[in-house]
Coordinates of N, CA and C and ligand atoms in Angstrom, one line a residue:
M1 N -75.0 -82.4 -16.5 CA -76.1 -83.1 -15.7 C -75.9 -84.6 -15.9
T2 N -75.9 -85.4 -14.8 CA -75.8 -86.8 -14.9 C -77.0 -87.5 -15.4
K3 N -76.8 -88.3 -16.4 CA -78.0 -89.0 -16.9 C -78.4 -90.1 -16.0
E4 N -79.7 -90.2 -15.6 CA -80.1 -91.3 -14.7 C -79.9 -92.7 -15.3
R5 N -79.3 -93.5 -14.5 CA -79.0 -94.9 -15.1 C -79.9 -95.9 -14.4
M6 N -80.3 -96.9 -15.2 CA -81.0 -98.0 -14.7 C -80.0 -99.1 -14.3
Y7 N -80.2 -99.7 -13.1 CA -79.3 -100.7 -12.7 C -80.0 -102.1 -12.8
K8 N -79.2 -103.1 -13.1 CA -79.7 -104.4 -13.2 C -79.7 -105.2 -11.8
Y9 N -78.7 -104.9 -11.0 CA -78.5 -105.7 -9.8 C -78.7 -104.8 -8.5
L10 N -78.9 -103.5 -8.7 CA -79.1 -102.7 -7.5 C -80.5 -102.2 -7.5
F11 N -81.1 -102.0 -6.3 CA -82.4 -101.4 -6.3 C -82.5 -100.4 -5.1
G12 N -83.4 -99.5 -5.2 CA -83.5 -98.5 -4.2 C -82.6 -97.3 -4.5
P13 N -82.2 -96.5 -3.4 CA -82.3 -96.9 -2.0 C -83.8 -96.8 -1.6
I14 N -84.2 -97.7 -0.7 CA -85.5 -97.7 -0.2 C -85.5 -97.4 1.3
P15 N -86.5 -96.6 1.7 CA -86.5 -96.3 3.1 C -86.9 -97.5 3.9
S16 N -86.1 -97.9 4.8 CA -86.4 -99.1 5.6 C -86.5 -98.7 7.1
R17 N -87.5 -99.3 7.7 CA -87.7 -99.0 9.1 C -86.5 -99.4 9.9
R18 N -85.8 -100.5 9.5 CA -84.7 -101.0 10.3 C -83.4 -100.4 9.9
L19 N -83.2 -100.0 8.6 CA -81.9 -99.7 8.1 C -81.8 -98.3 7.5
G20 N -82.8 -97.5 7.7 CA -82.7 -96.2 7.1 C -82.8 -96.2 5.5
M21 N -82.0 -95.4 4.8 CA -82.0 -95.5 3.4 C -81.1 -96.6 2.9
S22 N -81.7 -97.7 2.4 CA -80.9 -98.9 2.2 C -80.8 -99.2 0.7
L23 N -79.6 -99.3 0.2 CA -79.4 -99.6 -1.2 C -79.3 -101.1 -1.3
G24 N -80.2 -101.7 -2.0 CA -80.2 -103.2 -2.1 C -79.4 -103.7 -3.3
V25 N -78.7 -104.8 -3.0 CA -77.9 -105.5 -4.1 C -78.5 -106.9 -4.2
D26 N -78.9 -107.3 -5.4 CA -79.6 -108.6 -5.6 C -78.5 -109.5 -6.2
L27 N -78.2 -110.6 -5.4 CA -77.0 -111.4 -5.8 C -77.4 -112.7 -6.5
V28 N -78.6 -113.1 -6.5 CA -78.9 -114.3 -7.3 C -80.3 -114.1 -8.0
P29 N -80.4 -114.8 -9.2 CA -81.7 -114.6 -9.9 C -82.9 -115.3 -9.2
K30 N -84.0 -114.8 -9.6 CA -85.3 -115.4 -9.1 C -85.5 -116.8 -9.8
K31 N -85.6 -117.8 -9.1 CA -85.7 -117.9 -7.6 C -84.8 -119.1 -7.2
V32 N -83.5 -118.7 -7.0 CA -82.5 -119.7 -6.5 C -82.5 -119.6 -5.0
C33 N -82.8 -120.6 -4.3 CA -82.7 -120.6 -2.8 C -82.4 -122.0 -2.3
S34 N -81.9 -122.1 -1.1 CA -81.6 -123.4 -0.5 C -82.9 -124.0 0.2
I35 N -83.9 -123.1 0.4 CA -85.1 -123.6 0.9 C -86.3 -123.0 0.1
D36 N -87.5 -123.4 0.5 CA -88.7 -123.0 -0.2 C -89.8 -122.7 0.8
C37 N -89.7 -121.6 1.4 CA -90.6 -121.2 2.6 C -92.0 -121.1 2.1
V38 N -93.0 -121.6 2.9 CA -94.4 -121.5 2.5 C -94.8 -120.1 2.4
Y39 N -94.2 -119.2 3.2 CA -94.6 -117.8 3.3 C -93.9 -116.9 2.3
C40 N -93.0 -117.5 1.4 CA -92.1 -116.6 0.6 C -92.9 -115.7 -0.3
E41 N -92.6 -114.4 -0.3 CA -93.3 -113.4 -1.1 C -92.8 -113.4 -2.5
V42 N -91.6 -114.0 -2.8 CA -91.0 -114.0 -4.1 C -91.6 -115.0 -5.0
G43 N -92.2 -116.1 -4.4 CA -92.8 -117.2 -5.1 C -92.1 -118.5 -4.8
R44 N -92.5 -119.5 -5.5 CA -91.9 -120.9 -5.2 C -90.4 -120.8 -5.7
T45 N -89.6 -121.6 -5.0 CA -88.2 -121.8 -5.4 C -88.2 -122.7 -6.6
T46 N -87.6 -122.1 -7.7 CA -87.5 -122.9 -8.9 C -86.2 -123.7 -9.0
Q47 N -85.2 -123.1 -8.3 CA -83.9 -123.8 -8.3 C -83.4 -124.0 -6.9
L48 N -83.7 -125.2 -6.3 CA -83.4 -125.5 -4.9 C -81.9 -126.0 -4.9
S49 N -81.1 -125.2 -4.3 CA -79.6 -125.5 -4.3 C -78.9 -125.2 -3.0
V50 N -77.8 -126.0 -2.8 CA -77.0 -125.6 -1.6 C -75.5 -125.3 -2.1
Q51 N -75.4 -125.3 -3.4 CA -74.0 -125.1 -4.0 C -73.8 -123.7 -4.5
P52 N -72.9 -122.9 -3.8 CA -72.6 -121.6 -4.2 C -72.1 -121.6 -5.6
E53 N -72.5 -120.7 -6.5 CA -72.1 -120.6 -7.9 C -71.9 -119.2 -8.3
D54 N -71.3 -119.0 -9.5 CA -71.1 -117.7 -10.0 C -72.3 -117.1 -10.7
Y55 N -73.4 -117.0 -10.0 CA -74.7 -116.6 -10.6 C -74.6 -115.3 -11.3
I56 N -74.0 -114.3 -10.6 CA -73.7 -113.0 -11.2 C -72.3 -112.6 -10.9
S57 N -71.5 -112.2 -11.8 CA -70.1 -112.0 -11.6 C -69.8 -110.8 -10.6
A58 N -68.8 -110.9 -9.9 CA -68.4 -109.9 -9.0 C -68.1 -108.6 -9.8
D59 N -67.6 -108.7 -11.0 CA -67.2 -107.5 -11.8 C -68.5 -106.7 -12.1
K60 N -69.5 -107.5 -12.5 CA -70.8 -106.8 -12.9 C -71.4 -106.0 -11.7
I61 N -71.4 -106.6 -10.6 CA -71.9 -106.0 -9.4 C -71.0 -104.8 -9.0
K62 N -69.7 -105.0 -9.0 CA -68.8 -103.9 -8.6 C -68.9 -102.7 -9.5
E63 N -69.1 -103.0 -10.8 CA -69.2 -101.9 -11.8 C -70.5 -101.0 -11.4
E64 N -71.6 -101.7 -11.1 CA -72.8 -101.0 -10.8 C -72.7 -100.2 -9.5
L65 N -72.0 -100.9 -8.5 CA -71.9 -100.2 -7.2 C -71.0 -99.0 -7.3
S66 N -69.9 -99.1 -8.1 CA -69.0 -98.0 -8.3 C -69.7 -96.8 -8.9
H67 N -70.5 -97.1 -9.9 CA -71.2 -96.1 -10.6 C -72.2 -95.4 -9.7
Y68 N -72.9 -96.2 -8.9 CA -73.9 -95.7 -8.0 C -73.3 -94.8 -7.0
L69 N -72.3 -95.3 -6.4 CA -71.6 -94.6 -5.2 C -70.9 -93.3 -5.7
Q70 N -70.5 -93.3 -6.9 CA -69.8 -92.0 -7.4 C -70.9 -91.0 -7.8
H71 N -72.1 -91.4 -8.1 CA -73.0 -90.4 -8.6 C -74.2 -90.1 -7.7
N72 N -74.2 -90.7 -6.5 CA -75.4 -90.5 -5.6 C -74.9 -90.3 -4.2
Q73 N -75.8 -89.8 -3.4 CA -75.5 -89.6 -2.0 C -75.4 -91.0 -1.4
A74 N -74.5 -91.1 -0.4 CA -74.2 -92.4 0.2 C -75.5 -92.9 1.0
P75 N -75.8 -94.2 0.8 CA -77.0 -94.7 1.5 C -76.6 -95.0 3.0
D76 N -77.6 -95.2 3.8 CA -77.3 -95.6 5.2 C -76.7 -97.0 5.3
Y77 N -77.1 -97.8 4.4 CA -76.7 -99.2 4.4 C -76.6 -99.7 3.0
V78 N -75.6 -100.6 2.7 CA -75.7 -101.4 1.4 C -76.2 -102.7 1.9
T79 N -77.3 -103.1 1.4 CA -78.0 -104.4 1.9 C -77.9 -105.4 0.9
I80 N -77.2 -106.5 1.2 CA -77.0 -107.6 0.2 C -78.1 -108.6 0.5
T81 N -78.9 -108.8 -0.5 CA -80.1 -109.7 -0.4 C -80.2 -110.4 -1.8
A82 N -81.4 -110.9 -2.1 CA -81.5 -111.6 -3.4 C -83.0 -112.0 -3.6
S83 N -83.3 -112.3 -4.8 CA -84.6 -112.9 -5.1 C -84.5 -114.4 -4.8
G84 N -83.9 -114.7 -3.7 CA -83.5 -116.0 -3.3 C -82.6 -115.9 -2.1
E85 N -81.5 -116.8 -2.1 CA -80.5 -116.8 -1.0 C -79.2 -116.2 -1.5
P86 N -78.8 -115.0 -0.9 CA -77.5 -114.4 -1.4 C -76.2 -115.2 -1.1
T87 N -76.2 -116.0 -0.1 CA -75.0 -116.8 0.2 C -74.7 -117.8 -0.9
L88 N -75.7 -118.0 -1.8 CA -75.5 -119.0 -2.9 C -74.7 -118.3 -4.1
N89 N -74.4 -117.0 -3.9 CA -73.5 -116.4 -4.9 C -72.1 -116.6 -4.4
A90 N -71.2 -117.3 -5.2 CA -69.9 -117.6 -4.8 C -69.0 -116.4 -4.7
N91 N -69.5 -115.3 -5.2 CA -68.7 -114.0 -5.1 C -69.0 -113.1 -4.0
L92 N -69.8 -113.6 -3.0 CA -70.2 -112.8 -1.9 C -69.1 -112.1 -1.2
E93 N -68.1 -112.8 -0.8 CA -67.0 -112.3 0.0 C -66.3 -111.1 -0.8
E94 N -66.1 -111.3 -2.1 CA -65.4 -110.3 -2.9 C -66.3 -109.0 -3.0
I95 N -67.6 -109.2 -3.0 CA -68.5 -108.1 -3.2 C -68.5 -107.3 -1.9
I96 N -68.6 -108.0 -0.7 CA -68.6 -107.3 0.5 C -67.3 -106.5 0.7
A97 N -66.2 -107.2 0.4 CA -64.9 -106.6 0.6 C -64.7 -105.4 -0.3
F98 N -65.3 -105.4 -1.5 CA -65.2 -104.3 -2.4 C -65.9 -103.0 -1.7
V99 N -67.1 -103.2 -1.1 CA -67.8 -102.1 -0.5 C -66.9 -101.6 0.7
K100 N -66.4 -102.5 1.5 CA -65.7 -102.1 2.7 C -64.4 -101.3 2.3
Q101 N -63.7 -101.8 1.2 CA -62.5 -101.1 0.8 C -62.7 -99.7 0.2
N102 N -63.8 -99.6 -0.5 CA -64.1 -98.3 -1.2 C -65.0 -97.4 -0.5
E103 N -65.8 -97.9 0.4 CA -66.7 -97.0 1.1 C -66.8 -97.5 2.6
A104 N -65.6 -97.3 3.3 CA -65.5 -97.9 4.6 C -66.6 -97.3 5.6
N105 N -67.2 -96.2 5.3 CA -68.1 -95.6 6.2 C -69.5 -96.1 6.0
I106 N -69.8 -96.8 4.9 CA -71.1 -97.4 4.7 C -71.2 -98.8 5.2
P107 N -72.0 -99.0 6.2 CA -72.1 -100.4 6.7 C -72.8 -101.3 5.7
V108 N -72.4 -102.6 5.7 CA -72.9 -103.6 4.9 C -73.7 -104.6 5.7
C109 N -75.0 -104.8 5.2 CA -75.9 -105.7 5.9 C -76.1 -106.9 4.9
V110 N -76.3 -108.1 5.4 CA -76.6 -109.2 4.6 C -77.9 -109.9 5.2
I111 N -78.9 -110.1 4.3 CA -80.1 -110.8 4.7 C -80.0 -112.2 4.2
T112 N -80.0 -113.2 5.1 CA -79.8 -114.6 4.7 C -80.7 -115.5 5.5
N113 N -81.0 -116.6 4.8 CA -81.8 -117.6 5.6 C -81.0 -118.4 6.6
G114 N -79.6 -118.3 6.5 CA -78.7 -118.9 7.5 C -78.4 -120.4 7.3
T115 N -79.1 -121.0 6.3 CA -78.9 -122.4 6.2 C -77.5 -122.9 5.7
L116 N -76.7 -121.9 5.1 CA -75.4 -122.3 4.7 C -74.3 -121.9 5.7
L117 N -74.7 -121.4 6.9 CA -73.7 -121.0 7.8 C -72.9 -122.1 8.4
H118 N -73.2 -123.3 8.2 CA -72.4 -124.4 8.6 C -71.1 -124.5 7.7
D119 N -71.1 -123.8 6.6 CA -70.0 -123.8 5.6 C -69.0 -122.7 6.0
K120 N -67.8 -123.1 6.4 CA -66.8 -122.1 6.8 C -66.5 -121.0 5.9
K121 N -66.6 -121.3 4.6 CA -66.4 -120.3 3.5 C -67.5 -119.2 3.6
V122 N -68.7 -119.7 3.8 CA -69.8 -118.7 3.9 C -69.6 -117.8 5.1
R123 N -69.2 -118.5 6.2 CA -69.1 -117.7 7.5 C -68.0 -116.7 7.3
E124 N -66.9 -117.1 6.6 CA -65.8 -116.1 6.4 C -66.2 -114.9 5.6
A125 N -67.0 -115.2 4.6 CA -67.6 -114.1 3.7 C -68.4 -113.2 4.6
L126 N -69.3 -113.7 5.3 CA -70.3 -112.9 6.1 C -69.5 -112.2 7.2
N127 N -68.4 -112.7 7.7 CA -67.6 -112.0 8.7 C -67.1 -110.7 8.3
K128 N -67.1 -110.4 7.0 CA -66.6 -109.1 6.5 C -67.8 -108.0 6.5
A129 N -69.0 -108.5 6.8 CA -70.1 -107.5 6.8 C -70.2 -106.9 8.2
D130 N -71.1 -105.9 8.4 CA -71.3 -105.3 9.7 C -72.5 -105.8 10.4
L131 N -73.5 -106.2 9.6 CA -74.8 -106.6 10.2 C -75.4 -107.8 9.4
I132 N -75.8 -108.8 10.1 CA -76.4 -110.0 9.5 C -77.8 -110.2 10.0
L133 N -78.7 -110.4 9.1 CA -80.1 -110.6 9.4 C -80.5 -112.1 9.0
P134 N -80.2 -113.0 9.9 CA -80.5 -114.4 9.5 C -82.0 -114.8 10.0
S135 N -82.5 -115.9 9.4 CA -83.9 -116.3 9.8 C -83.8 -117.6 10.6
L136 N -84.8 -117.7 11.5 CA -85.0 -119.0 12.2 C -86.5 -119.1 12.4
D137 N -87.1 -120.1 11.8 CA -88.5 -120.2 12.0 C -88.9 -121.5 12.7
A138 N -88.0 -122.4 12.9 CA -88.3 -123.7 13.5 C -87.3 -124.1 14.5
A139 N -87.7 -124.9 15.5 CA -86.8 -125.4 16.5 C -86.7 -126.9 16.4
T140 N -87.5 -127.5 15.6 CA -87.5 -128.9 15.4 C -87.5 -129.3 13.9
E141 N -87.0 -130.4 13.6 CA -86.9 -130.8 12.2 C -88.2 -130.9 11.5
P142 N -89.2 -131.5 12.1 CA -90.5 -131.6 11.3 C -91.1 -130.2 11.0
V143 N -91.0 -129.3 11.9 CA -91.5 -128.0 11.7 C -90.7 -127.3 10.6
F144 N -89.3 -127.4 10.7 CA -88.4 -126.9 9.6 C -88.9 -127.4 8.3
R145 N -89.1 -128.7 8.2 CA -89.5 -129.3 6.9 C -90.8 -128.7 6.4
K146 N -91.7 -128.5 7.3 CA -93.1 -128.1 7.0 C -93.1 -126.6 6.5
I147 N -92.4 -125.8 7.3 CA -92.5 -124.3 7.0 C -91.4 -123.9 6.0
N148 N -90.2 -124.5 6.0 CA -89.1 -124.0 5.2 C -88.8 -124.9 4.0
R149 N -89.3 -126.1 3.9 CA -89.2 -127.0 2.8 C -87.7 -127.0 2.2
P150 N -86.7 -127.5 3.0 CA -85.3 -127.3 2.6 C -84.9 -128.3 1.5
H151 N -83.7 -127.9 0.9 CA -83.0 -128.8 0.0 C -82.7 -130.1 0.8
K152 N -82.7 -131.2 0.1 CA -82.5 -132.5 0.9 C -81.2 -132.7 1.5
E153 N -80.2 -131.9 1.1 CA -78.8 -132.0 1.7 C -78.7 -131.1 3.0
I154 N -79.7 -130.3 3.3 CA -79.6 -129.5 4.5 C -79.9 -130.3 5.7
N155 N -78.9 -130.3 6.6 CA -79.1 -131.0 7.9 C -79.5 -130.0 8.9
F156 N -80.7 -130.2 9.6 CA -81.2 -129.3 10.5 C -80.3 -128.9 11.6
E157 N -79.7 -130.0 12.2 CA -78.7 -129.7 13.4 C -77.5 -128.9 12.9
A158 N -77.0 -129.2 11.7 CA -75.9 -128.4 11.2 C -76.2 -127.0 10.9
Y159 N -77.5 -126.7 10.5 CA -78.0 -125.4 10.2 C -78.0 -124.6 11.6
I160 N -78.5 -125.2 12.6 CA -78.6 -124.5 13.9 C -77.2 -124.3 14.4
Q161 N -76.3 -125.3 14.3 CA -75.0 -125.2 14.9 C -74.2 -124.1 14.1
G162 N -74.5 -124.0 12.8 CA -73.8 -123.0 12.0 C -74.2 -121.6 12.5
M163 N -75.4 -121.4 12.9 CA -75.9 -120.1 13.4 C -75.1 -119.8 14.7
I164 N -75.0 -120.8 15.6 CA -74.4 -120.7 16.9 C -72.9 -120.3 16.7
D165 N -72.3 -121.1 15.8 CA -70.8 -120.9 15.6 C -70.6 -119.5 15.0
F166 N -71.4 -119.1 14.0 CA -71.2 -117.8 13.4 C -71.3 -116.7 14.4
S167 N -72.4 -116.8 15.2 CA -72.6 -115.8 16.2 C -71.4 -115.6 17.2
A168 N -70.8 -116.8 17.5 CA -69.6 -116.7 18.4 C -68.4 -116.1 17.7
E169 N -68.3 -116.2 16.4 CA -67.1 -115.7 15.7 C -67.3 -114.2 15.3
F170 N -68.5 -113.8 15.0 CA -68.8 -112.5 14.3 C -68.6 -111.3 15.3
N171 N -68.0 -110.3 14.8 CA -67.8 -109.1 15.6 C -68.9 -108.0 15.4
G172 N -69.7 -108.2 14.3 CA -70.8 -107.3 14.0 C -72.0 -107.6 14.8
E173 N -73.2 -107.1 14.3 CA -74.4 -107.3 15.0 C -75.2 -108.4 14.2
I174 N -76.0 -109.2 15.0 CA -76.9 -110.2 14.4 C -78.3 -109.8 14.9
W175 N -79.2 -109.6 13.9 CA -80.6 -109.3 14.2 C -81.4 -110.6 13.6
L176 N -81.8 -111.4 14.5 CA -82.4 -112.6 14.1 C -83.9 -112.4 13.8
E177 N -84.4 -112.9 12.6 CA -85.8 -112.7 12.3 C -86.5 -114.1 12.4
V178 N -87.6 -114.0 13.2 CA -88.4 -115.3 13.4 C -89.8 -115.0 12.8
F179 N -90.2 -115.8 11.9 CA -91.5 -115.7 11.2 C -92.5 -116.6 11.9
I180 N -93.5 -116.0 12.5 CA -94.5 -116.7 13.3 C -95.7 -117.0 12.3
L181 N -96.0 -118.3 12.1 CA -97.0 -118.7 11.2 C -98.0 -119.6 12.0
P182 N -99.2 -119.1 12.2 CA -100.2 -120.0 12.9 C -100.4 -121.3 12.2
N183 N -100.5 -122.3 13.1 CA -100.6 -123.8 12.7 C -99.3 -124.4 12.1
Y184 N -98.3 -123.6 12.1 CA -97.0 -124.1 11.6 C -96.0 -124.2 12.8
N185 N -95.7 -123.0 13.4 CA -94.7 -122.9 14.4 C -95.1 -122.2 15.7
D186 N -96.5 -122.1 15.9 CA -96.9 -121.3 17.1 C -97.4 -122.2 18.2
S187 N -97.1 -123.5 18.2 CA -97.5 -124.3 19.4 C -96.6 -123.8 20.6
K188 N -97.1 -124.1 21.8 CA -96.3 -123.7 23.0 C -94.9 -124.4 23.0
E189 N -94.9 -125.7 22.6 CA -93.7 -126.5 22.7 C -92.7 -125.9 21.7
E190 N -93.2 -125.6 20.5 CA -92.2 -125.1 19.4 C -91.7 -123.7 19.9
L191 N -92.5 -122.9 20.4 CA -92.1 -121.5 20.8 C -91.0 -121.6 21.9
L192 N -91.3 -122.6 22.9 CA -90.3 -122.7 24.0 C -89.0 -123.3 23.5
A193 N -89.1 -124.2 22.5 CA -87.9 -124.8 21.9 C -87.1 -123.7 21.1
L194 N -87.9 -122.8 20.4 CA -87.2 -121.7 19.7 C -86.5 -120.8 20.7
K195 N -87.1 -120.6 21.8 CA -86.5 -119.7 22.8 C -85.1 -120.3 23.2
E196 N -85.1 -121.6 23.4 CA -83.9 -122.3 23.9 C -82.7 -122.1 22.8
I197 N -83.1 -122.3 21.6 CA -82.1 -122.1 20.5 C -81.7 -120.7 20.4
I198 N -82.6 -119.7 20.5 CA -82.2 -118.3 20.4 C -81.3 -117.9 21.5
L199 N -81.5 -118.5 22.7 CA -80.5 -118.2 23.8 C -79.1 -118.7 23.5
K200 N -79.0 -119.8 22.7 CA -77.7 -120.3 22.3 C -77.1 -119.4 21.2
I201 N -77.9 -119.0 20.3 CA -77.4 -118.1 19.2 C -77.0 -116.7 19.8
K202 N -77.7 -116.2 20.7 CA -77.4 -114.9 21.4 C -77.3 -113.8 20.4
P203 N -78.4 -113.6 19.6 CA -78.4 -112.5 18.7 C -78.5 -111.1 19.4
D204 N -78.2 -110.0 18.8 CA -78.3 -108.7 19.4 C -79.8 -108.3 19.5
I205 N -80.5 -108.7 18.5 CA -82.0 -108.3 18.5 C -82.7 -109.5 17.9
V206 N -83.9 -109.8 18.4 CA -84.8 -110.8 17.8 C -86.0 -110.0 17.3
Q207 N -86.3 -110.2 16.0 CA -87.5 -109.5 15.4 C -88.5 -110.5 15.0
L208 N -89.7 -110.3 15.5 CA -90.8 -111.3 15.2 C -91.6 -110.7 14.0
N209 N -91.8 -111.6 13.0 CA -92.5 -111.2 11.8 C -93.7 -112.1 11.6
T210 N -94.6 -111.7 10.8 CA -95.7 -112.6 10.4 C -96.2 -112.3 9.0
L211 N -97.1 -113.0 8.5 CA -97.5 -112.9 7.1 C -98.3 -111.6 6.9
D212 N -97.9 -110.8 5.9 CA -98.8 -109.7 5.6 C -99.1 -109.6 4.1
R213 N -98.4 -110.5 3.3 CA -98.7 -110.7 1.9 C -98.8 -112.1 1.6
P214 N -99.5 -112.5 0.5 CA -99.7 -113.9 0.2 C -98.4 -114.7 0.1
G215 N -98.4 -115.9 0.6 CA -97.2 -116.8 0.5 C -97.4 -117.7 -0.7
T216 N -96.8 -118.9 -0.6 CA -96.8 -119.8 -1.8 C -97.8 -120.9 -1.6
V217 N -98.5 -121.0 -0.5 CA -99.6 -122.0 -0.3 C -100.8 -121.2 0.1
T218 N -102.0 -121.8 -0.1 CA -103.2 -121.2 0.2 C -103.5 -121.4 1.7
N219 N -104.4 -120.6 2.2 CA -104.9 -120.7 3.6 C -103.9 -120.4 4.7
L220 N -102.8 -119.6 4.3 CA -101.9 -119.1 5.3 C -102.5 -117.9 5.9
R221 N -102.3 -117.7 7.2 CA -102.7 -116.4 7.8 C -101.6 -115.9 8.7
G222 N -101.7 -114.6 9.0 CA -100.7 -114.0 9.9 C -101.1 -114.2 11.3
A223 N -100.1 -114.1 12.2 CA -100.4 -114.2 13.6 C -100.9 -112.9 14.1
S224 N -101.8 -113.0 15.1 CA -102.4 -111.7 15.7 C -101.5 -111.2 16.8
R225 N -101.6 -110.0 17.2 CA -100.8 -109.5 18.3 C -101.0 -110.2 19.5
K226 N -102.3 -110.7 19.7 CA -102.7 -111.4 20.9 C -101.9 -112.7 21.0
S227 N -102.0 -113.4 19.8 CA -101.3 -114.8 19.8 C -99.8 -114.6 20.0
C228 N -99.2 -113.5 19.6 CA -97.8 -113.3 19.7 C -97.4 -113.0 21.2
K229 N -98.4 -112.6 22.0 CA -98.1 -112.3 23.4 C -98.1 -113.5 24.3
R230 N -98.6 -114.7 23.8 CA -98.8 -115.8 24.6 C -97.5 -116.2 25.3
Ligands
LIG301 S1 -85.3 -118.0 2.4 FE1 -86.3 -116.1 1.7 S2 -86.2 -116.2 -0.6 FE2 -85.8 -118.3 0.2 S3 -87.8 -119.3 0.2 FE3 -87.5 -118.4 2.2 S4 -88.4 -116.4 2.2 FE4 -88.1 -117.0 0.0

């Protein structure tokens, strides 16, 4: 009988509405991120960074993945995410390539805030995945600063252009997630500007999301269905 093993960097598989049974891989410690969203469910960003680093070695992740995949039923997706931003792990490309080489039938999904997509190396790493779920919450720099509170080196125009460039290069699917937050990004002007940018990114799917758990600042509230139909 196989002894149940606890994993440090894997979680689930959890049933996901979007991805079926999804095995999560956590690539950076809590809470390393390039931005500090007001709605973040993980908590405040304690290490605001734009520099990919060896936060968790590829060997450690590969060892856990090998063990899991040898002893368990194959999940519907391997989902690379983090208690922060997974593209900040410099070993991302090696980890995706490892899953694709060993389990070609299991699609790899990466959930990212997309702010590092201006970096060619990050785009090349993500190009090895099958599905990317990037976020876009703002169409203008002031709203980006208010809702996403980015690292000072993140240039808003470069972030948007990175998304557009990646979408043009990528052969897999892009499901763009837009978080609607009343009093932050739900003005008519901002929503129309968001639409213009989304038309340039050309994602396969746009998913609207809103707050259902507390964020990192008080007095946030979720958008109602009625306000989303405006
Ligand atoms: S990108 Fe994700 S992890 Fe980072 S602050 Fe925003 S919601 Fe939290």
